[in-house]
Short mmCIF file of C-alpha atoms in Angstrom, two decimals:
data_model
loop_
_atom_site.label_atom_id
_atom_site.label_comp_id
_atom_site.label_asym_id
_atom_site.label_seq_id
_atom_site.Cartn_x
_atom_site.Cartn_y
_atom_site.Cartn_z
CA MET A 1 -86.93 132.73 166.33
CA ILE A 2 -86.84 131.97 169.77
CA ASN A 3 -90.43 130.59 171.33
CA LYS A 4 -91.54 133.35 173.48
CA SER A 5 -93.71 131.25 175.96
CA LEU A 6 -90.91 128.62 175.80
CA LEU A 7 -88.41 131.15 176.94
CA LEU A 8 -91.36 132.45 179.34
CA THR A 9 -91.38 129.01 180.51
CA TYR A 10 -87.88 128.20 181.17
CA LEU A 11 -87.65 132.01 182.91
CA TYR A 12 -89.70 130.68 185.93
CA LEU A 13 -88.30 127.15 186.03
CA LEU A 14 -84.73 129.73 186.66
CA ILE A 15 -86.44 132.03 189.06
CA TYR A 16 -87.56 128.78 191.19
CA ILE A 17 -84.70 126.65 191.12
CA THR A 18 -82.58 130.23 192.10
CA LEU A 19 -85.38 131.23 194.96
CA SER A 20 -84.92 127.75 196.50
CA SER A 21 -81.64 127.26 196.50
CA GLY A 22 -81.02 130.87 197.06
CA VAL A 23 -83.80 130.48 201.02
CA ILE A 24 -81.76 126.98 201.74
CA LEU A 25 -78.51 128.74 201.50
CA TYR A 26 -80.04 132.06 203.30
CA ASN A 27 -81.02 130.28 205.77
CA LYS A 28 -77.87 128.02 206.37
CA TRP A 29 -76.08 131.27 206.31
CA VAL A 30 -78.05 132.95 209.13
CA LEU A 31 -78.93 129.68 211.56
CA SER A 32 -75.19 128.55 211.40
CA PRO A 33 -72.34 129.39 213.71
CA LYS A 34 -69.51 129.40 211.56
CA TYR A 35 -71.37 132.59 209.88
CA PHE A 36 -74.31 134.57 210.76
CA ASN A 37 -74.65 132.52 214.44
CA PHE A 38 -78.68 133.45 214.70
CA PRO A 39 -78.88 129.73 216.21
CA PHE A 40 -82.89 130.69 217.07
CA PRO A 41 -84.04 128.90 214.04
CA ILE A 42 -88.14 128.79 215.64
CA THR A 43 -88.06 132.75 215.76
CA LEU A 44 -86.65 132.48 212.06
CA THR A 45 -89.60 130.44 211.05
CA MET A 46 -91.42 133.31 212.86
CA ILE A 47 -89.87 136.20 211.21
CA HIS A 48 -91.33 134.02 207.96
CA MET A 49 -94.89 133.14 208.92
CA GLY A 50 -95.53 136.54 210.57
CA PHE A 51 -94.17 138.62 207.31
CA SER A 52 -95.65 136.18 204.77
CA GLY A 53 -99.44 137.05 206.74
CA ALA A 54 -99.36 140.50 206.75
CA VAL A 55 -98.43 140.51 202.95
CA ALA A 56 -101.05 138.31 202.24
CA PHE A 57 -103.53 140.45 204.51
CA PHE A 58 -102.50 143.19 202.97
CA LEU A 59 -102.98 141.72 199.52
CA ILE A 60 -106.61 140.44 199.95
CA ARG A 61 -107.75 143.20 202.74
CA VAL A 62 -106.51 146.38 201.69
CA ILE A 63 -105.49 145.98 197.82
CA LYS A 64 -108.48 143.00 197.30
CA VAL A 65 -105.98 141.34 194.38
CA VAL A 66 -108.10 138.13 195.65
CA SER A 67 -111.29 137.62 197.26
CA PRO A 68 -111.33 135.58 200.44
CA VAL A 69 -112.39 132.13 200.37
CA LYS A 70 -115.95 131.42 202.86
CA MET A 71 -114.37 129.78 205.52
CA THR A 72 -116.74 129.40 208.73
CA LEU A 73 -115.01 128.43 211.93
CA GLY A 74 -115.89 125.06 212.37
CA ILE A 75 -113.52 124.21 208.34
CA TYR A 76 -110.74 126.44 210.33
CA ALA A 77 -110.83 124.51 213.69
CA THR A 78 -110.77 121.30 211.66
CA CYS A 79 -108.85 121.95 208.69
CA VAL A 80 -106.60 124.96 208.56
CA VAL A 81 -105.23 124.28 212.71
CA PRO A 82 -104.43 120.88 212.32
CA ILE A 83 -102.96 121.58 208.93
CA SER A 84 -101.20 125.36 210.35
CA ALA A 85 -99.65 122.64 213.30
CA PHE A 86 -97.56 119.84 211.16
CA PHE A 87 -96.48 122.65 208.76
CA ALA A 88 -95.28 124.74 211.58
CA SER A 89 -93.52 121.76 212.61
CA SER A 90 -91.80 120.97 209.52
CA LEU A 91 -90.59 124.11 208.80
CA TRP A 92 -88.88 124.95 212.43
CA PHE A 93 -87.47 120.37 212.50
CA GLY A 94 -86.60 121.44 209.28
CA ASN A 95 -84.78 124.44 209.71
CA THR A 96 -83.09 123.64 212.76
CA ALA A 97 -81.29 120.87 210.85
CA TYR A 98 -79.20 123.53 209.77
CA LEU A 99 -77.80 123.96 213.04
CA HIS A 100 -76.27 120.27 212.99
CA ILE A 101 -75.87 119.38 209.70
CA SER A 102 -74.82 120.53 206.38
CA VAL A 103 -77.05 121.35 203.08
CA ALA A 104 -75.80 118.95 201.11
CA PHE A 105 -76.37 115.84 203.40
CA ILE A 106 -80.33 117.66 203.85
CA GLN A 107 -81.11 117.33 200.27
CA MET A 108 -80.09 113.87 200.45
CA LEU A 109 -81.81 113.26 202.87
CA LYS A 110 -84.77 114.96 201.32
CA ALA A 111 -85.05 112.19 198.88
CA LEU A 112 -87.02 110.34 201.66
CA MET A 113 -89.60 112.24 200.96
CA PRO A 114 -91.94 110.40 198.57
CA VAL A 115 -91.07 107.43 201.17
CA ALA A 116 -92.42 109.46 203.75
CA THR A 117 -95.69 110.55 201.97
CA PHE A 118 -96.57 106.90 200.64
CA VAL A 119 -96.03 106.04 204.47
CA VAL A 120 -98.36 108.11 205.58
CA ALA A 121 -100.77 108.23 202.83
CA VAL A 122 -101.02 103.88 203.86
CA LEU A 123 -101.63 104.83 207.36
CA CYS A 124 -103.96 107.45 206.67
CA GLY A 125 -106.39 104.86 204.40
CA THR A 126 -105.70 107.52 201.04
CA ASP A 127 -103.33 105.57 199.42
CA LYS A 128 -102.91 101.40 198.83
CA LEU A 129 -100.01 99.50 199.83
CA ARG A 130 -98.60 98.22 196.22
CA TRP A 131 -95.59 96.25 196.03
CA ASP A 132 -94.11 97.86 193.06
CA VAL A 133 -94.27 101.44 194.41
CA PHE A 134 -92.68 99.85 198.04
CA LEU A 135 -90.24 98.36 196.48
CA ASN A 136 -89.19 102.17 194.83
CA MET A 137 -89.54 103.11 198.22
CA LEU A 138 -87.16 100.31 199.48
CA LEU A 139 -84.56 101.44 196.55
CA VAL A 140 -84.68 105.47 198.01
CA SER A 141 -84.34 104.50 202.05
CA VAL A 142 -81.44 101.79 200.96
CA GLY A 143 -79.75 105.04 199.19
CA VAL A 144 -80.51 107.56 201.73
CA VAL A 145 -78.58 105.13 204.47
CA VAL A 146 -76.06 104.50 201.93
CA SER A 147 -75.41 108.26 202.01
CA SER A 148 -75.54 108.29 205.21
CA TYR A 149 -72.90 106.15 206.03
CA GLY A 150 -70.52 107.91 203.69
CA GLU A 151 -71.11 111.12 206.00
CA ILE A 152 -68.08 112.48 207.53
CA HIS A 153 -70.10 115.57 209.52
CA PHE A 154 -72.95 112.61 210.29
CA ASN A 155 -75.01 114.13 213.32
CA VAL A 156 -77.51 112.04 214.90
CA ILE A 157 -79.49 114.87 215.90
CA GLY A 158 -79.36 116.57 213.06
CA THR A 159 -80.16 113.67 210.98
CA VAL A 160 -83.63 113.04 213.70
CA TYR A 161 -84.88 116.71 213.21
CA GLN A 162 -84.57 116.39 209.39
CA VAL A 163 -86.20 112.95 209.06
CA THR A 164 -89.03 114.21 211.82
CA GLY A 165 -89.56 117.54 209.71
CA ILE A 166 -89.81 115.08 206.80
CA PHE A 167 -92.62 112.72 208.10
CA ALA A 168 -94.07 116.34 209.59
CA GLU A 169 -94.39 117.30 206.12
CA ALA A 170 -96.13 114.64 204.43
CA LEU A 171 -98.77 114.77 206.93
CA ARG A 172 -99.05 118.06 206.46
CA LEU A 173 -99.90 116.74 202.45
CA VAL A 174 -102.10 114.04 203.40
CA LEU A 175 -104.08 116.18 205.53
CA THR A 176 -104.31 118.64 203.03
CA GLN A 177 -105.62 116.44 200.51
CA VAL A 178 -108.36 114.65 203.02
CA LEU A 179 -109.82 117.55 204.68
CA LEU A 180 -109.42 120.67 202.65
CA GLN A 181 -110.49 118.81 199.48
CA LYS A 182 -113.40 116.84 201.10
CA LYS A 183 -114.65 120.55 202.16
CA GLY A 184 -114.28 121.25 198.28
CA LEU A 185 -111.90 124.49 198.94
CA THR A 186 -109.12 125.61 196.54
CA LEU A 187 -106.28 127.79 197.51
CA ASN A 188 -103.96 129.72 195.92
CA PRO A 189 -100.24 131.06 197.13
CA ILE A 190 -102.06 134.29 199.22
CA THR A 191 -105.20 132.55 199.97
CA SER A 192 -103.18 130.13 201.58
CA LEU A 193 -100.83 132.54 203.79
CA TYR A 194 -104.06 134.49 204.80
CA TYR A 195 -105.24 131.46 206.70
CA ILE A 196 -102.52 129.19 207.33
CA ALA A 197 -99.23 131.58 208.63
CA PRO A 198 -101.16 133.38 211.13
CA CYS A 199 -101.70 129.61 212.65
CA SER A 200 -98.71 128.55 212.10
CA PHE A 201 -97.19 132.09 213.65
CA VAL A 202 -99.20 130.90 216.77
CA PHE A 203 -98.32 127.64 216.89
CA LEU A 204 -94.54 128.00 216.78
CA PHE A 205 -94.87 131.16 219.81
CA ILE A 206 -95.74 128.38 222.38
CA PRO A 207 -92.03 126.31 221.87
CA TRP A 208 -90.26 130.09 221.19
CA TYR A 209 -91.68 131.12 224.19
CA PHE A 210 -89.98 128.18 226.51
CA LEU A 211 -87.20 127.03 224.09
CA GLU A 212 -85.54 130.08 222.53
CA LYS A 213 -87.00 133.03 224.46
CA PRO A 214 -84.61 132.87 227.21
CA GLY A 215 -81.44 132.19 225.49
CA MET A 216 -82.03 135.00 223.73
CA GLU A 217 -82.24 137.35 226.61
CA VAL A 218 -79.06 136.14 227.94
CA SER A 219 -77.16 135.87 224.95
CA GLN A 220 -75.76 138.92 222.68
CA ILE A 221 -77.67 138.11 219.22
CA GLN A 222 -77.45 140.83 216.43
CA PHE A 223 -80.78 141.65 214.77
CA ASN A 224 -79.69 143.00 211.19
CA PHE A 225 -83.51 144.21 209.71
CA TRP A 226 -81.92 144.19 206.47
CA ILE A 227 -81.23 140.63 206.78
CA PHE A 228 -84.34 139.28 208.01
CA PHE A 229 -86.11 141.53 205.82
CA SER A 230 -84.62 140.12 202.55
CA ASN A 231 -84.74 136.66 203.77
CA ALA A 232 -88.22 136.57 204.52
CA VAL A 233 -88.90 138.10 201.21
CA CYS A 234 -87.01 135.74 199.52
CA ALA A 235 -88.73 132.90 201.12
CA LEU A 236 -92.22 134.84 200.33
CA LEU A 237 -91.75 134.90 196.65
CA LEU A 238 -89.82 131.30 196.55
CA ASN A 239 -93.76 130.65 197.25
CA PHE A 240 -95.34 132.72 194.44
CA SER A 241 -92.07 131.15 191.85
CA ILE A 242 -94.02 127.58 192.67
CA PHE A 243 -97.52 128.55 191.69
CA LEU A 244 -96.24 130.12 188.74
CA VAL A 245 -93.84 127.86 187.46
CA ILE A 246 -96.99 125.07 188.98
CA GLY A 247 -99.08 126.84 186.30
CA ARG A 248 -96.93 127.50 183.10
CA THR A 249 -95.81 123.68 183.24
CA GLY A 250 -96.69 121.26 185.15
CA ALA A 251 -96.25 118.40 187.72
CA VAL A 252 -93.85 116.06 185.75
CA THR A 253 -91.90 119.67 184.95
CA VAL A 254 -91.81 120.65 188.92
CA ARG A 255 -90.31 117.11 189.39
CA VAL A 256 -87.53 117.36 187.12
CA ALA A 257 -87.03 121.14 188.95
CA GLY A 258 -86.82 119.54 191.52
CA VAL A 259 -83.91 117.61 190.90
CA LEU A 260 -82.36 119.53 188.87
CA LYS A 261 -82.14 122.13 191.84
CA ASP A 262 -80.93 119.26 194.48
CA TRP A 263 -77.86 118.74 192.62
CA ILE A 264 -77.09 122.09 191.95
CA LEU A 265 -77.39 123.19 195.64
CA ILE A 266 -75.25 120.02 196.88
CA ALA A 267 -72.50 121.54 194.71
CA LEU A 268 -73.29 125.15 195.62
CA SER A 269 -72.98 124.07 199.32
CA THR A 270 -69.33 122.91 198.96
CA VAL A 271 -68.31 126.17 197.56
CA ILE A 272 -70.45 128.27 199.92
CA PHE A 273 -69.53 126.49 202.86
CA PRO A 274 -66.28 124.62 202.57
CA GLU A 275 -66.94 122.48 205.60
CA SER A 276 -69.75 120.72 203.95
CA ILE A 277 -67.42 117.56 202.36
CA ILE A 278 -68.89 115.35 199.52
CA THR A 279 -67.46 112.03 199.96
CA GLY A 280 -67.77 108.76 196.74
CA LEU A 281 -70.02 107.35 198.97
CA ASN A 282 -72.67 109.57 199.48
CA ILE A 283 -73.28 110.42 195.73
CA ILE A 284 -73.22 106.75 195.24
CA GLY A 285 -75.94 106.77 197.88
CA TYR A 286 -77.68 110.07 196.62
CA ALA A 287 -77.87 108.03 193.42
CA ILE A 288 -79.27 105.15 194.38
CA ALA A 289 -81.96 107.22 195.63
CA LEU A 290 -82.48 109.09 192.85
CA CYS A 291 -83.50 106.32 190.96
CA GLY A 292 -86.04 105.16 192.63
CA VAL A 293 -87.86 108.61 193.47
CA VAL A 294 -87.42 109.06 189.14
CA LEU A 295 -88.72 105.26 189.43
CA TYR A 296 -91.53 106.31 191.84
CA ASN A 297 -92.71 109.36 189.42
CA TYR A 298 -92.63 107.80 186.42
CA LEU A 299 -95.45 105.51 187.98
CA LYS A 300 -96.82 107.91 189.45
CA VAL A 301 -97.23 109.32 185.65
CA LYS A 302 -98.68 106.46 184.35
CA GLU A 303 -101.12 106.09 186.97
CA THR A 304 -102.60 109.25 185.91
CA ARG A 305 -102.73 108.85 182.75
CA GLY A 306 -104.01 105.49 183.01
CA SER A 307 -107.15 106.81 185.21
CA GLN A 308 -107.64 109.60 182.43
CA ASN A 309 -107.94 107.41 179.89
CA SER A 310 -110.22 104.69 181.40
CA ASP A 311 -112.62 107.68 182.47
CA GLY A 312 -115.33 108.96 179.81
CA ILE A 313 -115.16 112.86 178.14
CA PRO A 314 -119.00 113.19 179.73
CA GLU A 315 -118.38 111.64 182.88
CA ARG A 316 -115.40 113.61 183.55
CA VAL A 317 -117.28 116.68 182.60
CA SER A 318 -120.20 115.88 184.66
CA LYS A 319 -117.63 115.12 187.80
CA GLU A 320 -115.64 118.36 187.42
CA TRP A 321 -118.51 120.59 186.74
CA LYS A 322 -120.09 118.93 190.15
CA LEU A 323 -116.46 120.01 191.94
CA GLU A 324 -116.75 122.91 190.27
CA LYS A 325 -119.85 124.40 191.59
CA LYS A 326 -118.21 123.25 195.38
CA SER A 327 -114.99 124.84 194.88
CA SER A 328 -114.84 128.74 196.02
CA ASP A 329 -113.68 131.02 193.12
CA VAL A 330 -110.04 132.17 193.26
CA SER A 331 -107.72 134.07 191.12
CA ARG A 332 -105.36 131.66 188.48
CA PRO A 333 -102.81 132.33 186.33
CA ASP A 334 -103.64 131.24 182.30
CA SER A 335 -101.77 128.24 181.88
CA LYS A 336 -101.95 126.31 178.57
CA ASN A 337 -100.76 122.81 180.22
CA VAL A 338 -102.40 121.95 183.59
CA ASP A 339 -103.97 119.19 182.93
CA GLU A 340 -100.98 117.21 184.82
CA ILE A 341 -101.93 119.37 187.69
CA GLY A 342 -105.87 118.87 187.78
CA SER A 343 -105.16 114.92 187.79
CA SER A 344 -102.88 114.95 190.45
CA THR A 345 -102.99 115.02 194.24
CA ILE A 346 -101.59 117.65 196.16
CA GLY A 347 -98.56 114.94 197.66
CA ASP A 348 -97.54 114.34 194.16
CA PHE A 349 -96.44 117.72 193.34
CA GLY A 350 -97.62 120.77 195.52
CA VAL A 351 -94.44 121.98 197.56
CA ASP A 352 -90.45 122.73 198.01
CA GLU A 353 -89.25 122.44 200.97
CA GLU A 354 -88.52 125.90 202.19
CA ALA A 355 -91.91 127.39 201.43
CA ALA A 356 -94.81 124.71 201.19
CA VAL A 357 -97.82 126.43 200.66
CA PRO A 358 -101.01 123.95 200.82
CA LEU A 359 -101.85 124.39 197.06
CA ILE A 360 -104.92 122.60 195.95
CA PRO A 361 -105.42 122.35 192.51
CA SER A 362 -108.88 124.36 191.28
CA SER A 363 -111.21 122.24 189.00
CA SER A 364 -111.70 124.82 187.07
CA THR A 365 -108.76 124.61 185.39
CA ARG A 366 -109.37 120.60 184.66
CA LEU A 367 -112.47 121.42 183.40
CA SER A 368 -111.07 124.14 181.10
CA HIS A 369 -108.36 121.40 179.83
CA ILE A 370 -111.67 119.06 179.16
CA GLY A 371 -113.26 121.31 177.19
CA ARG A 372 -110.42 122.68 174.92
CA THR A 373 -109.87 118.79 174.58
CA LEU A 374 -113.54 118.53 173.16
CA GLN A 375 -113.21 121.28 171.06
CA ASN A 376 -110.22 119.85 169.39
CA ALA A 377 -112.21 116.60 168.82
CA ARG A 378 -114.82 119.06 167.31
CA ASN A 379 -112.25 120.66 164.73
CA SER A 380 -110.99 117.57 163.82
#
């Protein structure tokens, strides 16, 4: 007999991989001068933010699917505003890279994400410099360099945009962990978009006014409503699919699915965009970088399980109960495998590069897992 729960999990993973790959390929098609020819990445990102913010407002204020988080002006100014600034910057730079380099090469450069997150976390004091992790990061960097050397259509501008976007995203991840978690705030995808999307839209409006607005006035650009609407819907659905996958499976599964998605996306990009050529050196470099990423994930999982085993159950229950009192009440999907989420930081599992809503794992999920552990111990 087919396990319905397992089948549903695979369905969620399939939806996530499809949407993530689809959004990336769709953005490339819209922005590329060879296809739809809409060379305004800030405008496209603003459309995504405006649409996501409007949908989140409708869901919270009109339908009232979830309640808004208790957000003071001080928390908004010191937490949401800087997070939104780096969030907008990462999407802006990432979308701009599509104008200059191929999708396949972009995915290879994204292997630098663990390196950027580790460097930023060490500089901000949220992580310690460890030689085993440092050697893994060095391996990833060497792989990316080899892959870049083998890129036929290497473009310095596009590479700089993509790497800058990666470090902006890393800063956003660390800020999310440092600022929001210290305030005891818990955001789900809807409340994240409700607070962050409008602020990101405002940040994007400033460079758009000076960089893209003059060009849009003099150029003959075709604005197809259905293309941009469907593109924004796909980006919004991707945010929700990440949340469903994490809630149903866990952080490790999401990492594995992300690696699988990258390989599928690299292969698809060469079929859909014939100008995207992959060389043997590209593959060797990306394989080296991927080995470093896999080792890094292994170390993080090992470290997480070690910290879980070192804490006693009563002490962990006490800690989680204190955190639960500080956290805001938000709706959460029913999950049977959320222990990996509770023990991971936002930088470990939190994002997809095209969606990247700042999800903070609720302490209630961790408490419920500990409660089930205690109950199972009593039953045995």
